[in-house]
PDB file of C-alpha atoms in Angstrom:
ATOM      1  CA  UNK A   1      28.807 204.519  41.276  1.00 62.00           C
ATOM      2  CA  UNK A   2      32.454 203.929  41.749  1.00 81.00           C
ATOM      3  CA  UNK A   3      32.076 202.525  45.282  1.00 89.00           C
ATOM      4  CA  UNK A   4      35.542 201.518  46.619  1.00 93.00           C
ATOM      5  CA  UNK A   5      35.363 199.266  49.901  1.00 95.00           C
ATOM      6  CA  UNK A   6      37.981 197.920  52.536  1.00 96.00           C
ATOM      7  CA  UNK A   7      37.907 194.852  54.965  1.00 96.00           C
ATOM      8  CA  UNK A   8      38.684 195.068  57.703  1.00 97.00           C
ATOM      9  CA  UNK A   9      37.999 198.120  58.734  1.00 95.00           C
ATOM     10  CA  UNK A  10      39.767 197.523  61.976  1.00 96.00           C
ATOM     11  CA  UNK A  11      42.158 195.190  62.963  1.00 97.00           C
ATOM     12  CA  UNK A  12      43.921 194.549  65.964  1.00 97.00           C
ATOM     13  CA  UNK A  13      47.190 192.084  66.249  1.00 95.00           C
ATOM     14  CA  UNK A  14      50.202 190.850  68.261  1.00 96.00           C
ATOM     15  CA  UNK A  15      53.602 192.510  66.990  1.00 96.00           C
ATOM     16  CA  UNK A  16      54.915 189.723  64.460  1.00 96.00           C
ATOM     17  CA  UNK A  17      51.933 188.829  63.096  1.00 96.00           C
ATOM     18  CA  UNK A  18      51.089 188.768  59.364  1.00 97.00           C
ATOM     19  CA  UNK A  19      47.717 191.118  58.661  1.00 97.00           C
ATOM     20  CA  UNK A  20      45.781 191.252  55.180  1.00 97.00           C
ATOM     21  CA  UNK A  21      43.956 194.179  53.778  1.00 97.00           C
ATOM     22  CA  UNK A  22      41.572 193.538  51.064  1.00 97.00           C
ATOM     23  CA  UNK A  23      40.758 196.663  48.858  1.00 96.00           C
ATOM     24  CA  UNK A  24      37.725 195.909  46.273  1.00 95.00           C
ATOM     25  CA  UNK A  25      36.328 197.824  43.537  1.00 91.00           C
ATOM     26  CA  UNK A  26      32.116 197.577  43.737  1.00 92.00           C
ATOM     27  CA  UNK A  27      31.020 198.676  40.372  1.00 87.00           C
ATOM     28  CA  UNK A  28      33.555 199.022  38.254  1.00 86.00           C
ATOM     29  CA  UNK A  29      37.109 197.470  37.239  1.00 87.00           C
ATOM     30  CA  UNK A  30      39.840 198.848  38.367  1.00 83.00           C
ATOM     31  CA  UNK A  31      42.959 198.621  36.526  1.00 79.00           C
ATOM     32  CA  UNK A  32      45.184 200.487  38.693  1.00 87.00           C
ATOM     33  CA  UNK A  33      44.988 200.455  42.557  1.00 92.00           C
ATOM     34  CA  UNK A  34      46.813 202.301  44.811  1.00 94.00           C
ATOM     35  CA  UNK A  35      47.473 202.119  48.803  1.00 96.00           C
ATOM     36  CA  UNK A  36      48.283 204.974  51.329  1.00 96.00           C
ATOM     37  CA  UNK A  37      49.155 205.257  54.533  1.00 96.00           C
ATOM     38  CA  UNK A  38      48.096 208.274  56.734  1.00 92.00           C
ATOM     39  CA  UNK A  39      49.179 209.098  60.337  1.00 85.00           C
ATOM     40  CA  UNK A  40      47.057 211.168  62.464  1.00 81.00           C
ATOM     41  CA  UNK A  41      47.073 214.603  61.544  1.00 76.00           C
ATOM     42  CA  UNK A  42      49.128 213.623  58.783  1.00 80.00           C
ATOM     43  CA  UNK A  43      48.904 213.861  54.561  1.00 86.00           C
ATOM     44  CA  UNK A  44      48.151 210.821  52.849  1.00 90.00           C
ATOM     45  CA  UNK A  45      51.549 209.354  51.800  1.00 92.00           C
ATOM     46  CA  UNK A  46      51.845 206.813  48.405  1.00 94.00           C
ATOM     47  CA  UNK A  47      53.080 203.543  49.600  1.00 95.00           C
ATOM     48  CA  UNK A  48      52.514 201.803  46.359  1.00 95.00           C
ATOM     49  CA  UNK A  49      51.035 201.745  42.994  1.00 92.00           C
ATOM     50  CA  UNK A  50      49.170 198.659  42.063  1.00 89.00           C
ATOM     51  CA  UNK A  51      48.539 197.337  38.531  1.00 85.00           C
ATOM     52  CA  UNK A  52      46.571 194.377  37.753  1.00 81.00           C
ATOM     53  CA  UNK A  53      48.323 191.258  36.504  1.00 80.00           C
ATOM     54  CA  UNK A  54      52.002 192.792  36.904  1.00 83.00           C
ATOM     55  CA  UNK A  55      54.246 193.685  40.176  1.00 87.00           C
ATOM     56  CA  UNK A  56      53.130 196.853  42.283  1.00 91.00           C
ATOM     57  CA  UNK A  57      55.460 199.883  42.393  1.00 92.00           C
ATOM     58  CA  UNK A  58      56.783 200.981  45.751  1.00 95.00           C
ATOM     59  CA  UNK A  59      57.529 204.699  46.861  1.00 94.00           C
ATOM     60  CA  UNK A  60      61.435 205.254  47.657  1.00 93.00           C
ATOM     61  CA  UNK A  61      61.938 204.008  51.649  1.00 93.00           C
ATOM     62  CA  UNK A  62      58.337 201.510  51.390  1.00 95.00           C
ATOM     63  CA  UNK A  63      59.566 198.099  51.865  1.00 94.00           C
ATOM     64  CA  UNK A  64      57.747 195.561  49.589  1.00 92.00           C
ATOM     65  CA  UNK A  65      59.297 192.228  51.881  1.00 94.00           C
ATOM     66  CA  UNK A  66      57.083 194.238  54.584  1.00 96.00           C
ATOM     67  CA  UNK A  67      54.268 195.822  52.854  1.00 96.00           C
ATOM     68  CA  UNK A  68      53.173 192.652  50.345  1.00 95.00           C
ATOM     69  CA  UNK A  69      51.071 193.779  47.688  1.00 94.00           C
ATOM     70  CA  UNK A  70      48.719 191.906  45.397  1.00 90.00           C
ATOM     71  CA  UNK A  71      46.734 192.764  42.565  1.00 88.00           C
ATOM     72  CA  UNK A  72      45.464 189.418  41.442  1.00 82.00           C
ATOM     73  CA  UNK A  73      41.646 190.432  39.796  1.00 88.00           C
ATOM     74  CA  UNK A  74      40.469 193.725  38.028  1.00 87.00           C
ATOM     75  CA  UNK A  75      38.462 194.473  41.133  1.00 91.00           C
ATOM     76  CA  UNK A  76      40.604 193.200  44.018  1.00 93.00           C
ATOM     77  CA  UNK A  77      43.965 194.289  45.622  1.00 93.00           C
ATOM     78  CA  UNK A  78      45.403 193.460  48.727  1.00 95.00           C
ATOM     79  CA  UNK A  79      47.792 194.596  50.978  1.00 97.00           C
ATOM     80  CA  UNK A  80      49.547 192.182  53.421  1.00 97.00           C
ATOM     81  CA  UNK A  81      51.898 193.773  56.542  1.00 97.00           C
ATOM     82  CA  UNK A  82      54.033 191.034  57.129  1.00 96.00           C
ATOM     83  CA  UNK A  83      55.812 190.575  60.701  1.00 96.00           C
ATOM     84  CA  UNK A  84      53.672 193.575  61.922  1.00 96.00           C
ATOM     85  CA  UNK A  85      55.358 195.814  64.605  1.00 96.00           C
ATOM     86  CA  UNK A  86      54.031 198.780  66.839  1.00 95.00           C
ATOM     87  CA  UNK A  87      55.497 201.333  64.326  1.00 94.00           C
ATOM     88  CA  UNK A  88      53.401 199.603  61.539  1.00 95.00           C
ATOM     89  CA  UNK A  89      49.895 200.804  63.628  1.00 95.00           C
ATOM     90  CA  UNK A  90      48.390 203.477  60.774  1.00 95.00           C
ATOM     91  CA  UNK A  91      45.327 204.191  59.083  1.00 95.00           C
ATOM     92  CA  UNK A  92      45.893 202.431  55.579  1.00 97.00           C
ATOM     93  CA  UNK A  93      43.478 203.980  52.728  1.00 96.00           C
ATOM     94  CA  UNK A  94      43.043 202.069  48.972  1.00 96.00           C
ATOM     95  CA  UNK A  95      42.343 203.843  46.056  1.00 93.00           C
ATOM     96  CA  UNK A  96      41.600 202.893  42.869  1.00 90.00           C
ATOM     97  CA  UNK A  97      41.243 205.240  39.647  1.00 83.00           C
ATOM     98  CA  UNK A  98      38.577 205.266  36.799  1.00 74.00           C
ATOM     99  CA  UNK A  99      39.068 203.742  33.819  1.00 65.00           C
ATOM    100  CA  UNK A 100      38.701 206.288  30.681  1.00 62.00           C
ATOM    101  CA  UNK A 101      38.977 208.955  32.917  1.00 56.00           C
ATOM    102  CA  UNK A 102      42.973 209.242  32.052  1.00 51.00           C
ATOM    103  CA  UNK A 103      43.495 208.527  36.108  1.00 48.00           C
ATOM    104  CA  UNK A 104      42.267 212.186  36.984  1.00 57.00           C
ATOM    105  CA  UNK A 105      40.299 210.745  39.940  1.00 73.00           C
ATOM    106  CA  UNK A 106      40.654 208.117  42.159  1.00 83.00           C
ATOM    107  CA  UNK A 107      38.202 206.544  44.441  1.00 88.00           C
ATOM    108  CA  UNK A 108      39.159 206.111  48.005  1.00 92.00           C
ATOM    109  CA  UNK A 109      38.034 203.349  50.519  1.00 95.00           C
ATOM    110  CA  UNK A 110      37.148 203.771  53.880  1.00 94.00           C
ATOM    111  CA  UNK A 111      40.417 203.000  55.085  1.00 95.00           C
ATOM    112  CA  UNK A 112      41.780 200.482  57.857  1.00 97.00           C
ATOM    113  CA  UNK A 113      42.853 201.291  60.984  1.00 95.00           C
ATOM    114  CA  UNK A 114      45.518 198.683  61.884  1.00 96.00           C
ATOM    115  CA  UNK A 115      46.743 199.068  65.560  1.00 96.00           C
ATOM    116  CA  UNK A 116      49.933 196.290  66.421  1.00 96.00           C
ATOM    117  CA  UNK A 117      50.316 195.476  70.326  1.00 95.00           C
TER     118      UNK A 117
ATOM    119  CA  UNK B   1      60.685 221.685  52.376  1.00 71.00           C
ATOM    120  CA  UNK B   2      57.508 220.214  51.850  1.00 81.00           C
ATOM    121  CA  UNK B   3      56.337 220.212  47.299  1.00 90.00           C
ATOM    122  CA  UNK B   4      52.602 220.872  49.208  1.00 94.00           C
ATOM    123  CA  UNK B   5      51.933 222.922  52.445  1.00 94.00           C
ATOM    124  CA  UNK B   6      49.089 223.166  54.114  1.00 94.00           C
ATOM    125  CA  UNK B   7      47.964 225.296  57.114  1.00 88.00           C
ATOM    126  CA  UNK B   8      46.900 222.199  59.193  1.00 85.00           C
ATOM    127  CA  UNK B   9      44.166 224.439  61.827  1.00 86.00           C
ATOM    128  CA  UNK B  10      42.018 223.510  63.491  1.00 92.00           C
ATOM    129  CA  UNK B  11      39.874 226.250  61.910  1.00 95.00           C
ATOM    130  CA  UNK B  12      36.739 226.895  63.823  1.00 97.00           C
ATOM    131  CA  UNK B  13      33.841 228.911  62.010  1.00 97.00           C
ATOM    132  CA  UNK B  14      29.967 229.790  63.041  1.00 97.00           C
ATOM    133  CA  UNK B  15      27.378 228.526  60.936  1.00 97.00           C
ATOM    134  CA  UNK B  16      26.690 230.202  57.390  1.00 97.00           C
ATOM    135  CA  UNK B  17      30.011 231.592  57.502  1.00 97.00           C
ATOM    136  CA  UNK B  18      32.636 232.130  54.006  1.00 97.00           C
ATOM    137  CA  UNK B  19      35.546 228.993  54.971  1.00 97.00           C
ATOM    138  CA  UNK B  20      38.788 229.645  53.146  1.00 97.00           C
ATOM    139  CA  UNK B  21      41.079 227.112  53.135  1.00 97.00           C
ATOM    140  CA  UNK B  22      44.500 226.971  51.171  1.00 97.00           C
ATOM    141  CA  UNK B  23      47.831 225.316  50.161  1.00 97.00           C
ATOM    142  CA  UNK B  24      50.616 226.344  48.655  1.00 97.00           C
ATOM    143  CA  UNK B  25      52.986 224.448  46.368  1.00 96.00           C
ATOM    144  CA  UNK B  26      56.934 224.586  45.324  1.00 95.00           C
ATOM    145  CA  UNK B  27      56.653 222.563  42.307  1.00 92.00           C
ATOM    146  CA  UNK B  28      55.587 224.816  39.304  1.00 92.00           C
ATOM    147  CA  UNK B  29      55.378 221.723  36.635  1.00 92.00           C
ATOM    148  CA  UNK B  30      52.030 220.143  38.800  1.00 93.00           C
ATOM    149  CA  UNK B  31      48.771 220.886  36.322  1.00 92.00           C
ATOM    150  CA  UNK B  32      45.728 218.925  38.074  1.00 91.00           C
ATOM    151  CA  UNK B  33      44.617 219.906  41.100  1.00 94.00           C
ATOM    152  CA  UNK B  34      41.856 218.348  44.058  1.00 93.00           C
ATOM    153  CA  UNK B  35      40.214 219.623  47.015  1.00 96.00           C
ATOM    154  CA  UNK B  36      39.028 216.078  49.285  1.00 95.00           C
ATOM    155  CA  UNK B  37      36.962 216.156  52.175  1.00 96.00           C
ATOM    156  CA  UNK B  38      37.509 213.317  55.081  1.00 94.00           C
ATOM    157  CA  UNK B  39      35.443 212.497  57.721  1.00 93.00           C
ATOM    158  CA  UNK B  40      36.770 211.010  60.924  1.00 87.00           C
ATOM    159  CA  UNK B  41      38.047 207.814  60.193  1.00 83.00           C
ATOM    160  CA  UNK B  42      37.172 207.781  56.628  1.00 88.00           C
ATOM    161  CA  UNK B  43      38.487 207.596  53.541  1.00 90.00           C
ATOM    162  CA  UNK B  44      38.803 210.686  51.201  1.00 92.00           C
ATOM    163  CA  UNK B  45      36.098 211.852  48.987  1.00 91.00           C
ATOM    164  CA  UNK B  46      36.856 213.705  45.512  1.00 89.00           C
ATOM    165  CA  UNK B  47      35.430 217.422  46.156  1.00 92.00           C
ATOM    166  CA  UNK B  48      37.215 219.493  43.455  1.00 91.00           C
ATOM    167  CA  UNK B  49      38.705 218.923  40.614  1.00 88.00           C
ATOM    168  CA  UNK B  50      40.630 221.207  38.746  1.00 89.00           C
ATOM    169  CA  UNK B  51      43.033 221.718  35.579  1.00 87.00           C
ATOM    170  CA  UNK B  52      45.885 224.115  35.461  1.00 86.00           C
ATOM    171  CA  UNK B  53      44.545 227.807  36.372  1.00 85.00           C
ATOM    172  CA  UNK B  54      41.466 229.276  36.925  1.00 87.00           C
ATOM    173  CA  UNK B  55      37.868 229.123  39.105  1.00 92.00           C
ATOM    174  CA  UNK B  56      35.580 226.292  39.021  1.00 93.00           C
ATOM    175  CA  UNK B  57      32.278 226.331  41.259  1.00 95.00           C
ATOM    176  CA  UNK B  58      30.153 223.521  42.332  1.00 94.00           C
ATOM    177  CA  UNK B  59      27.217 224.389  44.339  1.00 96.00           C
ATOM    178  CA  UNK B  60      28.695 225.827  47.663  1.00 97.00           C
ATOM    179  CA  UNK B  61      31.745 225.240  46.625  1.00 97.00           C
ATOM    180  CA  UNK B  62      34.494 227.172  44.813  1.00 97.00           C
ATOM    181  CA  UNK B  63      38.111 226.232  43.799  1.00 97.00           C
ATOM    182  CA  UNK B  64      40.448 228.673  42.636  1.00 96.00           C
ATOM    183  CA  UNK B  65      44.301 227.847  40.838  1.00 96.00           C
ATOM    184  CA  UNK B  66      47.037 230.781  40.852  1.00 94.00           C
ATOM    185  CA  UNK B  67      49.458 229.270  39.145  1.00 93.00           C
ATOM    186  CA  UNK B  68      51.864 232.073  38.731  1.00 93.00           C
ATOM    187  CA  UNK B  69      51.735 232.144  42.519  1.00 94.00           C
ATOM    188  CA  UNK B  70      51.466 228.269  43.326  1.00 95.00           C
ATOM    189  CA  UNK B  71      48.328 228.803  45.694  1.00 95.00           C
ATOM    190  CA  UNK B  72      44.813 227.273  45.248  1.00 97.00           C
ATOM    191  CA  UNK B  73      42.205 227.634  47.515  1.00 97.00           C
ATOM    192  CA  UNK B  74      39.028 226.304  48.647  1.00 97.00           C
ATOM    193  CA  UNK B  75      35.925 228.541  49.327  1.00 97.00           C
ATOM    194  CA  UNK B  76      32.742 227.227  51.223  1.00 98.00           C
ATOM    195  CA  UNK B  77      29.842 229.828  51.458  1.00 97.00           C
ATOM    196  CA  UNK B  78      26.806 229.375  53.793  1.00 97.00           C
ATOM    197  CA  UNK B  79      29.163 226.904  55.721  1.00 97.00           C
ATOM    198  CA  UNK B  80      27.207 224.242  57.300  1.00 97.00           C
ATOM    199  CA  UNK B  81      27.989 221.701  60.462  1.00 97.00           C
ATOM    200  CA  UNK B  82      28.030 218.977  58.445  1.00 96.00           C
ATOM    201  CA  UNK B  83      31.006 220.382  56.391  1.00 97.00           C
ATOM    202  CA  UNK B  84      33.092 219.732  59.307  1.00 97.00           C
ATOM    203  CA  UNK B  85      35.726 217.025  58.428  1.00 96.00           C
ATOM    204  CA  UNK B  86      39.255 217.622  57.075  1.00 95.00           C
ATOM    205  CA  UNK B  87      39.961 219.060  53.582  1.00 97.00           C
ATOM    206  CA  UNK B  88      42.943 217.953  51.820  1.00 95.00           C
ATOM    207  CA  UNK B  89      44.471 219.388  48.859  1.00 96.00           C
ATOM    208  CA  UNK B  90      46.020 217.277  46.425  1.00 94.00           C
ATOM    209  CA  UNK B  91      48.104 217.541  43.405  1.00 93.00           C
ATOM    210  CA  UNK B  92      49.388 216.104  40.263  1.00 90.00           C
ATOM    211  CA  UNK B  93      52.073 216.555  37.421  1.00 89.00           C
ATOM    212  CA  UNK B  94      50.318 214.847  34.766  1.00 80.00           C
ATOM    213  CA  UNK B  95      47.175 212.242  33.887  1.00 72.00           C
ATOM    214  CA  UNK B  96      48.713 208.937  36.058  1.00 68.00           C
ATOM    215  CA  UNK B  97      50.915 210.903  38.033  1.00 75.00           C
ATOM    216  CA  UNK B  98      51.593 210.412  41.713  1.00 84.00           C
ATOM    217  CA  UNK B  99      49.069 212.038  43.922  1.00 89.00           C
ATOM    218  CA  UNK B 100      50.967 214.846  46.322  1.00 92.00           C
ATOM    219  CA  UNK B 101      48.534 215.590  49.412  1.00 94.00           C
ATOM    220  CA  UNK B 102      48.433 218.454  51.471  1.00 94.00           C
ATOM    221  CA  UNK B 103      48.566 217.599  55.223  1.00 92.00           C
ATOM    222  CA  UNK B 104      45.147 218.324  55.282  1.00 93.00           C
ATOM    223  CA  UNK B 105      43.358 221.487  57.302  1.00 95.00           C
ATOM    224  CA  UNK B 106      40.716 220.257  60.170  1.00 94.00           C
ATOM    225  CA  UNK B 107      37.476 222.286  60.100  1.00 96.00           C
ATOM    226  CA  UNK B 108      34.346 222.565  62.453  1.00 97.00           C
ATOM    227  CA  UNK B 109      31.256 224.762  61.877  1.00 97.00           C
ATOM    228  CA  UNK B 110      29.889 225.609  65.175  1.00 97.00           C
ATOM    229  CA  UNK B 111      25.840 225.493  64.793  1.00 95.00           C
TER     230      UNK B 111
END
């Protein structure tokens, strides 16, 4: 249980083109989502907290005109990258926590690997 | 300075050897802590989980919390190749509370 799954898994685009990420819960609903971002080598760094029904939070220095997040079902977020550049090319991981578990775990996707020319 | 550090390797161990793998924190009010495992190009996978301080083992696996010394650890006996991914350590103030990762230490167990 508490499958978390990402599409695409890879995506490839020209620098000022708009990309969607879709981040779904399988088997169970999620009422908070979250998205990362992870360079190579890197830690996983909070972009944004995303609740279901209401806005998403952004970390301090995320852009939300750039990183467009929405949270429109119980089991589906998604994460646009609007007028994707070169520096936006990162390995973008969903998460989404257990309900009645107070939040103590989250359940990450398989990530997308987004790579602007 | 970072809240989490975390000794990124590579760390390179034989097979069926002890792996210890560690981070080290500033912030003394963080009470849940995680131990993740990532594959190549894969998202993390919830290893550990622990509460405030003390031991908790799960099959091969052991996580230890010191926090008078803001260090946790990671212990993998009988290491095997397949255990040879990244472990990051993660970190929490409170239930709903922002997730700080480690940077993440990159393992291989040589067969």
């Amino acid at each position: 249980g508490a499958v978390v799954s990402q599409h695409p898994s890879r995506v490839i685009c020209k620098s000022g083109t708009s990309v969607k990420i879709e981040c779904r819960s399988l088997d169970f609903q999620a009422t908070t989502m979250f998205w990362y971002r992870q360079f190579p080598k890197k830690s996983l760094m909070l972009m944004a907290t995303s609740n279901e029904g209401s806005k998403a939070t952004y970390e301090q220095g995320v852009e939300k005109d750039k990183f467009l997040i929405n949270h429109a079902s119980l089991t589906l977020s998604t994460l646009t990258v609007t007028s994707a550049h070169p520096e936006d090319s990162s390995f973008y991981i969903c998460s989404a926590s257990l309900p009645g578990q107070g939040d103590n775990e989250q359940f990450f996707g398989p990530g997308t690997r987004l790579t602007v020319l | 300075q970072k809240e989490v550090e975390q000794d990124p390797g590579p760390l390179s161990v034989p097979e069926g050897a002890i792996v210890s793998l560690n981070c080290t924190y500033s912030n003394s009010a963080f009470q849940y802590f995680m131990w993740y495992r990532q594959y190549s190009r894969k998202g993390p996978e919830l290893l550990m989980y622990t509460y405030s301080s003390g031991n908790k083992e799960d099959g091969r696996f052991t996580a230890q919390v010191d926090k008078s010394s803001k260090y946790i650890s990671l212990f993998i006996r009988d290491s095997q190749p397949s255990d040879s991914a990244t472990y990051l350590c993660a970190m929490r103030r409170n239930q709903g509370g922002k997730l700080i990762f480690g940077q993440g230490t990159e393992l291989s167990v040589k067969p």
